[in-house]
Coordinates of C-alpha atoms and ligand atoms in Angstrom, one line a residue:
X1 CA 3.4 7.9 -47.6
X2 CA 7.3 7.6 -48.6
X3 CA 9.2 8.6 -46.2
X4 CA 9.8 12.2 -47.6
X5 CA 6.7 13.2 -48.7
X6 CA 3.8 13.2 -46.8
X7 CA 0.3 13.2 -47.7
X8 CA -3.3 13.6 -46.8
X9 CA -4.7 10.2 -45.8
X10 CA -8.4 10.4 -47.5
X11 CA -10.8 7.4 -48.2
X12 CA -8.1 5.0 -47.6
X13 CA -5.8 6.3 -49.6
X14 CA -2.8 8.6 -49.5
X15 CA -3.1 11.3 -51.7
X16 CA -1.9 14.6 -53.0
X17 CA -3.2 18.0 -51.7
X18 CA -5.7 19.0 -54.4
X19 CA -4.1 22.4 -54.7
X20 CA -0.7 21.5 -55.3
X21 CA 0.6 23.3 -52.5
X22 CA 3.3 21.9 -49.8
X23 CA 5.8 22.5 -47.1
X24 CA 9.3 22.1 -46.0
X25 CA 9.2 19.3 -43.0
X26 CA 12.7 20.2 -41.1
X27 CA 14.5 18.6 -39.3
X28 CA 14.9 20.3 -35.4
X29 CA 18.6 18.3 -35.2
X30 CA 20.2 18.7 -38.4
X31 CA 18.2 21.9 -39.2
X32 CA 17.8 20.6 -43.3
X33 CA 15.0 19.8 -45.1
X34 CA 14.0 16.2 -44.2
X35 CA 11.2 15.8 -46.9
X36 CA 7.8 17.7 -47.7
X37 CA 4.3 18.0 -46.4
X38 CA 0.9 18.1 -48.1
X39 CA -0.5 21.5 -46.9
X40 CA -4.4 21.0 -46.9
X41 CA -6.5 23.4 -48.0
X42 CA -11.0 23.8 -48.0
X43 CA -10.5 21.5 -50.6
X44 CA -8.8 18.5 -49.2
X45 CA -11.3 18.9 -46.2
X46 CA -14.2 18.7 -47.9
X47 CA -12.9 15.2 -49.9
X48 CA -12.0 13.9 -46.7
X49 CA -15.8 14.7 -45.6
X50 CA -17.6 13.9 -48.7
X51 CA -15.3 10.0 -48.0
X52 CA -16.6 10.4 -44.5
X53 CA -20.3 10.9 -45.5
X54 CA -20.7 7.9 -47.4
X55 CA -19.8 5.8 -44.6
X56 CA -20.7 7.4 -41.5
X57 CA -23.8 5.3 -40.9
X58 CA -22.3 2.2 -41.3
X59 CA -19.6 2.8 -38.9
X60 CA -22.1 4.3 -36.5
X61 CA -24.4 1.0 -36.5
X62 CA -21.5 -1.3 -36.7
X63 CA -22.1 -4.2 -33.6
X64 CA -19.7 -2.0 -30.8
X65 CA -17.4 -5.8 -30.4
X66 CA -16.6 -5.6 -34.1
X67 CA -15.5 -1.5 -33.7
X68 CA -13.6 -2.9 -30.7
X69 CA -12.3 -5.0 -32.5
X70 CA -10.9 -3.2 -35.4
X71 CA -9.4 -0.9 -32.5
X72 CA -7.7 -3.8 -31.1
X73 CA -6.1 -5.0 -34.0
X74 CA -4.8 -0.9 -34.5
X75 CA -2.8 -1.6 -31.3
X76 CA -1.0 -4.5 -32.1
X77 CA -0.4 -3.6 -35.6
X78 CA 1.2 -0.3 -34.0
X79 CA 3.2 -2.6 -31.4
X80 CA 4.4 -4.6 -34.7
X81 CA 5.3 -1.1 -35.9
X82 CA 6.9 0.1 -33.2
X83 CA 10.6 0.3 -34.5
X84 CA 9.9 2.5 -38.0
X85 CA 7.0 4.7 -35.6
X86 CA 10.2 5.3 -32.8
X87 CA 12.1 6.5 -35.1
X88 CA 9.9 8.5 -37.2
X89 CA 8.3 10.2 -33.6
X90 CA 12.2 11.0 -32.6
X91 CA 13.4 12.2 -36.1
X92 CA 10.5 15.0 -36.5
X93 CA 10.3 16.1 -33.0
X94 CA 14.0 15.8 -31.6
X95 CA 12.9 13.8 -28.7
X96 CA 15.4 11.5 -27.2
X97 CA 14.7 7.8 -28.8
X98 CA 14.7 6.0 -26.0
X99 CA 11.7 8.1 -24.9
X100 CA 9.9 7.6 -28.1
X101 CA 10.6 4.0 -27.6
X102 CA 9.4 3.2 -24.0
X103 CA 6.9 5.9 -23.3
X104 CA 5.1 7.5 -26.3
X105 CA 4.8 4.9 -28.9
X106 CA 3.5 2.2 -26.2
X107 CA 0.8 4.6 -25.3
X108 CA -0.5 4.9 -28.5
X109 CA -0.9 1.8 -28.3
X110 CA -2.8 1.3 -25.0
X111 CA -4.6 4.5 -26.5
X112 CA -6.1 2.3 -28.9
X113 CA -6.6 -1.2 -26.7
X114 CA -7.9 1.4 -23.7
X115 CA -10.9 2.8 -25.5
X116 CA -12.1 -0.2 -27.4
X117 CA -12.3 -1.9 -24.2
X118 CA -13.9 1.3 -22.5
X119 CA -16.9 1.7 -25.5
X120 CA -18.1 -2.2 -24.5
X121 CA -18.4 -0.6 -21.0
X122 CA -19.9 2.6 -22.0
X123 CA -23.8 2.0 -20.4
X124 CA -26.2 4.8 -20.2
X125 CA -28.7 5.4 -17.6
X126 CA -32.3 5.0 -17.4
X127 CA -34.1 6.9 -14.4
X128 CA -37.6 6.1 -13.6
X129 CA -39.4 8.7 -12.4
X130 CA -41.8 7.1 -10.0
X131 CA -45.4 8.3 -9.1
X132 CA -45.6 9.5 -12.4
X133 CA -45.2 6.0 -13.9
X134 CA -43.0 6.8 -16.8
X135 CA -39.2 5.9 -17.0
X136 CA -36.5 7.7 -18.8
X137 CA -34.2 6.6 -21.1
X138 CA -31.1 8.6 -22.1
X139 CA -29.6 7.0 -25.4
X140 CA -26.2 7.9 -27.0
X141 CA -25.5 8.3 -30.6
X142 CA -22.1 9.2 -32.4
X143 CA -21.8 12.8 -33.4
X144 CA -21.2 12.1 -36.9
X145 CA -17.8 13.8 -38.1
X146 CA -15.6 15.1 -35.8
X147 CA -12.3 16.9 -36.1
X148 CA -9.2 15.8 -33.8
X149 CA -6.7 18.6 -33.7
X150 CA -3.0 17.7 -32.3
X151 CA 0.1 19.4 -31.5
X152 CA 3.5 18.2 -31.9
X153 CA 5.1 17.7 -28.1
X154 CA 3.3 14.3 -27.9
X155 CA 2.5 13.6 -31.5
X156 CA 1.1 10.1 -31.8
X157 CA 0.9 9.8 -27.8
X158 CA -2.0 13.0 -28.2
X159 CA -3.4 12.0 -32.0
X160 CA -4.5 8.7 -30.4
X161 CA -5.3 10.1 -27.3
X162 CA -8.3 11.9 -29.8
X163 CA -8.9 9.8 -32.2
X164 CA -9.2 6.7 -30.5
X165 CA -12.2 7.5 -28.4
X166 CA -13.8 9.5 -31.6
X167 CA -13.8 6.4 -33.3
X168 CA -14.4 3.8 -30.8
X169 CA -18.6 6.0 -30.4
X170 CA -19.1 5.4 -33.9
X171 CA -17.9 8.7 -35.1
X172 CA -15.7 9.2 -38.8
X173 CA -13.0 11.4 -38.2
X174 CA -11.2 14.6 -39.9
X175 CA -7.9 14.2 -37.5
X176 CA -4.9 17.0 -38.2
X177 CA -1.3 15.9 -36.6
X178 CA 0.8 19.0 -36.1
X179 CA 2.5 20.0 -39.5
X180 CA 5.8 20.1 -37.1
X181 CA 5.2 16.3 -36.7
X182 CA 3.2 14.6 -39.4
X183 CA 4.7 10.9 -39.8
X184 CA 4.2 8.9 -37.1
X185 CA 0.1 10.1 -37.7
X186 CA 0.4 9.8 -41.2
X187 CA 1.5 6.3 -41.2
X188 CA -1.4 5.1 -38.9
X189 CA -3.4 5.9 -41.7
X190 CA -2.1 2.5 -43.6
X191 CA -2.1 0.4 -40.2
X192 CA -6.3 1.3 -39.9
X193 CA -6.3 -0.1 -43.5
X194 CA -4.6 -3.1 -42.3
X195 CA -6.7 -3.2 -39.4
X196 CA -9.7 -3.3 -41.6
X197 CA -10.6 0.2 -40.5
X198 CA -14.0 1.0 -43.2
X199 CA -12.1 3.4 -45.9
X200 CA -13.2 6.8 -44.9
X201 CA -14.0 6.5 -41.4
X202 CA -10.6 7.9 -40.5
X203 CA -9.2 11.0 -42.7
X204 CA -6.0 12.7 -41.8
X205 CA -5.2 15.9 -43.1
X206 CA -1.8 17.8 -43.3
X207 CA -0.8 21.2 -43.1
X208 CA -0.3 24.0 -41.0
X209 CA -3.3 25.7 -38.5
X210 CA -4.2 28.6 -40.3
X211 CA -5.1 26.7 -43.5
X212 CA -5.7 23.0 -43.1
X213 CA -6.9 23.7 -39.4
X214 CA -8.7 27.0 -39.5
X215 CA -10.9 24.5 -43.1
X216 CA -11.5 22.2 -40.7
X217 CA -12.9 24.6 -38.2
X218 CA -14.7 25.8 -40.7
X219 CA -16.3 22.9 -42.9
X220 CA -19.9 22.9 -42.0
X221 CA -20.2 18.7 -42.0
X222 CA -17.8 18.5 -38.8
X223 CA -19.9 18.4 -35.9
X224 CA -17.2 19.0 -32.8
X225 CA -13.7 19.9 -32.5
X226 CA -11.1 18.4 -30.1
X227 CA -7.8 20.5 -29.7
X228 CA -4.8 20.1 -27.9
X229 CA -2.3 23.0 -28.4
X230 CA -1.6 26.4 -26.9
X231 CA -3.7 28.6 -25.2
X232 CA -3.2 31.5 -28.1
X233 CA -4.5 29.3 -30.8
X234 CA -7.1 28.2 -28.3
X235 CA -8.7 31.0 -28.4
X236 CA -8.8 31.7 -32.0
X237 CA -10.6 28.1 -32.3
X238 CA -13.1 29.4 -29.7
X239 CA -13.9 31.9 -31.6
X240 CA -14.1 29.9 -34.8
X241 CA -15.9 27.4 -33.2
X242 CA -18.3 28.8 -30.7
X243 CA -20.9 30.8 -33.7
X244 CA -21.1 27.3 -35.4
X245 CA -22.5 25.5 -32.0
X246 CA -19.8 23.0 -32.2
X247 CA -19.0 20.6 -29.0
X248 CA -15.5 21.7 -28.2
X249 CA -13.2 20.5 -26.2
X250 CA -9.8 22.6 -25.6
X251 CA -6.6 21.3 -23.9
X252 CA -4.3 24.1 -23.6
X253 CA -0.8 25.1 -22.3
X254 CA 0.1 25.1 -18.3
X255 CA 2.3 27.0 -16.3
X256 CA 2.3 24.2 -13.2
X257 CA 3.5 24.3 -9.8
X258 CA 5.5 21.4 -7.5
X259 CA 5.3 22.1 -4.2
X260 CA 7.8 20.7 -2.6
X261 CA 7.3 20.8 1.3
X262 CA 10.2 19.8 3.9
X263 CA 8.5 16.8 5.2
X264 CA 8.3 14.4 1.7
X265 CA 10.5 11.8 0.8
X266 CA 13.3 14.0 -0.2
X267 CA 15.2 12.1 -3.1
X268 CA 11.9 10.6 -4.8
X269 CA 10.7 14.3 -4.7
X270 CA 13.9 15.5 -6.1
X271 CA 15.0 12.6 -8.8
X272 CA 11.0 13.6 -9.8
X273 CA 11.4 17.2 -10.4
X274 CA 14.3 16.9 -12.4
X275 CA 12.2 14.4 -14.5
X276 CA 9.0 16.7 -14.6
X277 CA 11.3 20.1 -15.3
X278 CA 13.1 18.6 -18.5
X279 CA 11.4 15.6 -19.8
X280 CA 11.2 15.8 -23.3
X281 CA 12.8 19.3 -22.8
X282 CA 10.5 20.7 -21.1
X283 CA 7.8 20.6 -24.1
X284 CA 5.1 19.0 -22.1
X285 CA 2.1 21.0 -21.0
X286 CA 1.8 19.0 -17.7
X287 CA 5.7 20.1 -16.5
X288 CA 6.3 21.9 -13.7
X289 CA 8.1 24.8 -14.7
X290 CA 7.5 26.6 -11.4
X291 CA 9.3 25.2 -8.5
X292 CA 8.3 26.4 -5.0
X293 CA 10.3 24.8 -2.2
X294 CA 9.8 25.1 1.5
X295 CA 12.4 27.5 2.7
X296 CA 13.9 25.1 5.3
X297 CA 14.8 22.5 2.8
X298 CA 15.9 25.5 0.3
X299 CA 19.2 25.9 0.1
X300 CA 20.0 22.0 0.2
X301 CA 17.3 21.1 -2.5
X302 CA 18.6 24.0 -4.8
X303 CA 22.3 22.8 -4.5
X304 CA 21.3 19.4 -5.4
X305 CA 18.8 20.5 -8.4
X306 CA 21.6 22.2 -9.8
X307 CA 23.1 19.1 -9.7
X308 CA 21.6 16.4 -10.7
X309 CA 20.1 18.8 -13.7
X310 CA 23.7 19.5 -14.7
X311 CA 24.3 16.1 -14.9
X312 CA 21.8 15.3 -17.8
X313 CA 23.2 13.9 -20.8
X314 CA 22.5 16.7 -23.8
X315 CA 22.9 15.1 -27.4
X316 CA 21.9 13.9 -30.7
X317 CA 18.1 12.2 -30.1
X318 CA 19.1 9.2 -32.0
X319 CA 21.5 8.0 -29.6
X320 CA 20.2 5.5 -26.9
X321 CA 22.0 7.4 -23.7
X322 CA 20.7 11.1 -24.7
X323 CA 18.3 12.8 -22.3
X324 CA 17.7 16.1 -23.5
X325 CA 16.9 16.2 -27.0
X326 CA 16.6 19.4 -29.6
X327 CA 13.1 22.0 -29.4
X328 CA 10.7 21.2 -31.6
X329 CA 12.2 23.7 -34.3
X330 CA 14.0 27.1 -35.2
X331 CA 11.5 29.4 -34.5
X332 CA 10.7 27.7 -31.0
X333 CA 14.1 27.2 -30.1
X334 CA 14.6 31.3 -30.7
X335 CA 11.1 32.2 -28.5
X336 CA 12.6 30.5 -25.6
X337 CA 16.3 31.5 -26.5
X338 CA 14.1 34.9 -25.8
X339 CA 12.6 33.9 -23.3
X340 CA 16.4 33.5 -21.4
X341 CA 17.0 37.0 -22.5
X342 CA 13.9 38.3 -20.9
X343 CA 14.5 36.7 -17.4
X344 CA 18.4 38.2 -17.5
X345 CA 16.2 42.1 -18.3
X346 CA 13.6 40.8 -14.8
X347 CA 16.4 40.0 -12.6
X348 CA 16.7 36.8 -12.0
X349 CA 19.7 34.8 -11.1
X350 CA 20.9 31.9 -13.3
X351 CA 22.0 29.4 -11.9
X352 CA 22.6 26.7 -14.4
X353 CA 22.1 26.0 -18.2
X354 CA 20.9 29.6 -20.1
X355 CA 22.6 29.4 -23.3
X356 CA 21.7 27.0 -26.2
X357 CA 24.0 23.5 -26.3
X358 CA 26.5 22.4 -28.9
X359 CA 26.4 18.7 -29.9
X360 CA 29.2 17.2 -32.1
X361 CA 27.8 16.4 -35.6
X362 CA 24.4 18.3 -34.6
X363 CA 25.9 21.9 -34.6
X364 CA 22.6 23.7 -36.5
X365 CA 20.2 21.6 -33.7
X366 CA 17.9 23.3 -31.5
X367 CA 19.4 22.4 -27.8
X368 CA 19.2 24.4 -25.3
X369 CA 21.0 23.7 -21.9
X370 CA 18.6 22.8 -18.9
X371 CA 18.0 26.6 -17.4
X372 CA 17.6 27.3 -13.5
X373 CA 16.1 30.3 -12.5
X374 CA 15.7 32.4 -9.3
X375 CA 13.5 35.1 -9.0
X376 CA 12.0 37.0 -6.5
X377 CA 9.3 38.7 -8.7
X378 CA 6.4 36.2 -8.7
X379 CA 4.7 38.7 -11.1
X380 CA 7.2 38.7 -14.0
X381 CA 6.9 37.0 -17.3
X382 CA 9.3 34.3 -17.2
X383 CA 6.5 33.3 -13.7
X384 CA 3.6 33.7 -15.3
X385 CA 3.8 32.5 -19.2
X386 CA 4.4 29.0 -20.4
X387 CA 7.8 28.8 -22.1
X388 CA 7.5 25.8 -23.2
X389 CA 11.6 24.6 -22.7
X390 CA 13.5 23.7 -20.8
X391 CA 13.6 26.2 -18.4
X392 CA 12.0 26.3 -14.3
X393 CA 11.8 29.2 -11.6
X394 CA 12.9 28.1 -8.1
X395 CA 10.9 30.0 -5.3
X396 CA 10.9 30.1 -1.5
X397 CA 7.8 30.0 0.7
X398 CA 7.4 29.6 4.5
X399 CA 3.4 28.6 4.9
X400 CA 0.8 26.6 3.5
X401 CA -0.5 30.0 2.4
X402 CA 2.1 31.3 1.0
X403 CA 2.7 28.2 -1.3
X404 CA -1.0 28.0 -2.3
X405 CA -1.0 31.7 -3.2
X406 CA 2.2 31.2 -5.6
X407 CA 0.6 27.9 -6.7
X408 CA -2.9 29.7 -7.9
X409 CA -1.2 33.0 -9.1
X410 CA -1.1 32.3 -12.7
X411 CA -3.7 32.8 -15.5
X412 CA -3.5 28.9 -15.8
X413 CA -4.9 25.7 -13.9
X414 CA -3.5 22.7 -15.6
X415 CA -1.6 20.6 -13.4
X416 CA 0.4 20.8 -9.7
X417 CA 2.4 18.4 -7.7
X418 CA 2.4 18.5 -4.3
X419 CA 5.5 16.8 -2.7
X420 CA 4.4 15.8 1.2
X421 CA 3.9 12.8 3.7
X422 CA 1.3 14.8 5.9
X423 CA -2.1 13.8 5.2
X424 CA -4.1 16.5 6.7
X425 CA -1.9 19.0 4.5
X426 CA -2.6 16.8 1.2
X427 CA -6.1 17.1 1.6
X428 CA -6.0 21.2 2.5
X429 CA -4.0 21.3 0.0
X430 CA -5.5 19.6 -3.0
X431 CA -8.5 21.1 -2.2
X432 CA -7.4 24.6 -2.6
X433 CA -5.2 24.0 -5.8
X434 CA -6.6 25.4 -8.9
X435 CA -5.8 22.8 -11.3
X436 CA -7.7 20.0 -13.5
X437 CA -4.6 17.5 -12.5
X438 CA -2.7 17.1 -9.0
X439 CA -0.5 14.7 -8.7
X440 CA 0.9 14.1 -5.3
X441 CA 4.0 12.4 -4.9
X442 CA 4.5 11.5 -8.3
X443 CA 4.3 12.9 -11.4
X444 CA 2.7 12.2 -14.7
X445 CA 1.6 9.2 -13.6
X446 CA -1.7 8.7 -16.4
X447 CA -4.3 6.0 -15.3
X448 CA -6.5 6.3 -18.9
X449 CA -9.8 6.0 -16.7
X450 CA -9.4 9.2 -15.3
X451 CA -10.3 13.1 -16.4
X452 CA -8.1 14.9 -18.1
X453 CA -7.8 19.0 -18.3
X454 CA -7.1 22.3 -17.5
X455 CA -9.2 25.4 -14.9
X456 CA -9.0 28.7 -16.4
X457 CA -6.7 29.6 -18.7
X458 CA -5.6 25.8 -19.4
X459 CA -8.5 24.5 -21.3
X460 CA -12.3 24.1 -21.6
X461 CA -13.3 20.4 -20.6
X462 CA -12.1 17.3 -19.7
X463 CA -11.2 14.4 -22.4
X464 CA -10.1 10.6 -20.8
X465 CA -12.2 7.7 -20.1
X466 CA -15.7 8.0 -20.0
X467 CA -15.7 12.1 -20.1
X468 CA -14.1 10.9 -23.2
X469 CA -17.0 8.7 -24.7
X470 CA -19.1 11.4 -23.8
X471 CA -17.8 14.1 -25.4
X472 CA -17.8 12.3 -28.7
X473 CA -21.4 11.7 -28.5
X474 CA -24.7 13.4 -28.0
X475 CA -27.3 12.0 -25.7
X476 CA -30.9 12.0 -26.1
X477 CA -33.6 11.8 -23.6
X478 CA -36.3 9.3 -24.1
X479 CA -39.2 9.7 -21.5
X480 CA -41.8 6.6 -21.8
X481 CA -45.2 6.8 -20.0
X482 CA -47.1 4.0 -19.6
X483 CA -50.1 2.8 -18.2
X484 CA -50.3 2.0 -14.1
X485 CA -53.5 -0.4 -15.0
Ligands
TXE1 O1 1.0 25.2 -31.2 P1 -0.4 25.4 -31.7 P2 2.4 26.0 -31.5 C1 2.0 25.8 -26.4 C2 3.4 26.1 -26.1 C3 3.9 26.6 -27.4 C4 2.7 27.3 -28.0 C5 2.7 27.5 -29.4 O2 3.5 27.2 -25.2 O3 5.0 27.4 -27.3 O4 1.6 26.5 -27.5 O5 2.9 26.3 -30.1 C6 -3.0 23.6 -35.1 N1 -7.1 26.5 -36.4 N2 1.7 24.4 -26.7 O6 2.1 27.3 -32.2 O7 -0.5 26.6 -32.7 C7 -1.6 23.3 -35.4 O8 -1.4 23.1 -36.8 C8 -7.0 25.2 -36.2 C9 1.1 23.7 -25.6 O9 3.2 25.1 -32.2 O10 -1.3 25.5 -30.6 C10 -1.4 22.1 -34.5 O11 -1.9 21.0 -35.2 N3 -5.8 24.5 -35.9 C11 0.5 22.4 -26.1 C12 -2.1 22.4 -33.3 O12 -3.1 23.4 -33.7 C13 -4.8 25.3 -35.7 C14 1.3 21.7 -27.1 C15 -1.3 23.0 -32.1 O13 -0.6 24.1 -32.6 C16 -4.8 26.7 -35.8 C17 1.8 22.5 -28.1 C18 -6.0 27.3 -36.2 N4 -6.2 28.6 -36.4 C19 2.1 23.8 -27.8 N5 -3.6 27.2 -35.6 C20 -0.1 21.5 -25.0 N6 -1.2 22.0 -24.4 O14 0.3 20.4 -24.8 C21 -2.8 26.2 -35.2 N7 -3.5 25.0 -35.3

């Protein structure tokens, strides 16, 4: 990989797109063209599974410390990395640097050092079935190839979130970054060589979804299919997917509620929701866009929301003070700018941010000012579908009812913070929540051991620590009878 073009990663080796074909990688902040990107076609995927086949049994029987071990050595050598990958991550996606720096390229990291210490705990069970004097043995074996399918909000934080379990069970892998945000991937491609990663055993395509992804979908030789992205490409890999009996595991967008109740601790709960509204500008499927506020504590927590979000530091990501970055690109930055045009035609009240930002010397980058909604309408559009920006609805309730109902009534169950001292009404609460994360208190707070994914509309099963290892492998019941005398 130079740093303007940007290949396919393929037997240990970068290499061209077999049909010739590429496109523009641009930049969100300066809006130019920052270099070019292989774009993958049936082809490519079937080189990077005929590299895969010729190794996939080695890898599979590998001794599980040495696999571990290779793993290990991929986290420090992206620690050792960590400068060139920071600024990589922040140039393609916009993000504010300092975010890149102390959040999402240390995960990757821990990705890595998590799961190869997680595989040389990964035990399965045995039952013995007693009385009929036979026991049971349920053994585990890799899949084989497997596809890891990433978007571009997280990118390295959610590429290793995939891979790293995938490969830690033995498995080769046909991984696709989002062609929004293919460095920081690409590049790990050379670190795994380094790391002594077998040539083969990790592919990693480039290209946009509806040809490098919807190959890899496709090619008959990958056995399951991980994807993190939105919930209207999620469906059209269901549908790919499902006919071929693929495993498949979908995490998909959110549209999350924090429920802030009178009786929490008030600034932790507000200095929190700014931070879960606008992190990384609001392009994090876990944020809670929807704000619902107990009415008593309304008018104060409103005034100093407005605040405290009006005080956020909008400017060029590269700079070590900047907290709200660009979108991810042109065309998102104008669905949300519609988005702010929409909620004007529901009726809702601004009351800060609503208009795109200006930053000195980044005049063609996608920012867009921190936007504050009120609406009455629980029903509209700007309630109920993820925008994806930096943009949140503040609404009023008076009961524990009244805030579950407002929490539940959208076509999504990802996540939902609940804000609260009272125990009794955490454990009511939680309880009733539709949603595959709840944080209370806190927010985004990500211990690796712990499942991870969306109810309804968010997703189709859960990925982190040992649902992880699962997923990437098949088990195999094994029942032995044996002789009582
Ligand atoms: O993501 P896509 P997009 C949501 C968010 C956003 C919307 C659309 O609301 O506005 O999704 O974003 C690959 N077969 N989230 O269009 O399309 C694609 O190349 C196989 C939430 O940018 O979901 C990329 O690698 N692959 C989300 C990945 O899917 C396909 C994070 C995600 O892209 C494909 C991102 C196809 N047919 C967006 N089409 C979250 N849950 O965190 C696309 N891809």
């Amino acid at each position: 990989m130079t740093e303007n073009t940007t290949l396919n990663f393929i037997n240990g080796q970068y290499t061209d797109p077999i049909k010739g074909q590429w496109i523009e990688n641009v930049s969100p902040v300066s809006g130019e063209v920052i270099g070019k990107i292989a774009q993958s076609t049936m082809e490519d995927i079937d080189a990077a599974c005929q590299s895969a086949k010729k190794v996939v049994d080695r890898w599979a029987n590998m001794p599980i410390e040495k696999r571990a071990e290779i793993l290990h050595r991929i986290a420090d050598l992206i620690d050792e990395n960590s400068q060139q990958l920071v600024k990589l991550e922040s140039e393609d996606c916009g993000k504010p640097i300092t975010r890149a720096r102390t959040i999402e390229i240390p995960r990757a990291a821990s990705n890595f050092r998590f799961f190869a210490a997680a595989i040389t705990q990964f035990a399965s069970e045995t039952h013995e079935s007693v009385g009929w004097n036979a026991i049971n043995l349920t053994l585990r074996s890799p899949l084989g190839i497997v596809a890891c399918i990433s978007p571009w909000n997280l990118p390295l934080y959610l590429f290793t979130w995939k891979i790293a379990p995938a490969l830690a069970t033995g498995n080769c892998v046909i991984a696709k970054p989002s062609e929004l945000t293919p460095r920081t991937a690409s590049f790990v491609g050379e670190l795994c060589n380094q790391a002594g990663l077998p040539k083969g055993v990790l592919n990693i395509i480039q290209g946009t979804g509806d040809s490098a992804g919807q190959a890899i979908l496709e090619h008959p030789e990958i056995k399951a299919v991980s994807f993190t992205g939105g919930t209207a490409t999620g469906k059209k890999v269901a549908a790919t997917v499902a006919p071929q009996f693929k495993k498949l595991s979908l995490e998909l967008g959110g549209k999350n509620p924090n429920i802030i109740f009178a009786d929490c601790d008030y600034d932790k709960a507000l200095a929190i929701t700014v931070y879960s509204s606008f992190g990384n500008q609001g392009q994090i499927c876990l944020c809670g866009s929807r704000i619902l506020i107990e009415e008593s504590i309304y008018e104060r927590f409103r005034k100093d929301l407005i605040a405290k979000t009006r005080s956020l530091k909008i400017g060029n990501p590269s700079d070590d003070e900047t907290e709200i970055g660009t979108l991810i690109s042109k065309s998102h930055f104008e669905k949300v700018l519609a988005y702010l045009k929409l909620a004007d035609e529901e009726g809702a009240t601004l009351l800060c941010g609503g208009k795109p930002a200006v930053v000195e010397g980044s005049e063609q980058g996608c920012f867009i000012e921190p936007t504050i909604y009120e609406i009455e309408n629980h029903q509209s559009r700007i309630c109920q579908e993820e925008i994806f920006g930096p943009v949140v609805t503040l609404h009023s309730f008076r009961t524990e009812e009244e805030a579950l109902q407002l929490a539940n009534g959208t076509p999504y169950g990802l996540s939902a913070t609940l804000w609260t001292t009272d125990l009794d009404r955490t454990m009511r609460m939680t309880r009733q929540i539709e949603s595959g994360v709840i944080w209370v208190n806190s927010w985004l707070m990500r211990d690796l051991r712990t499942p991870f994914g969306g109810m309804k509309a968010s997703g189709v099963g859960r990925e982190g620590g040992f649902d992880s290892l699962r997923f990437f492998t098949q088990s195999k019941n094994v029942c032995i009878s044996y002789r009582a005398k």
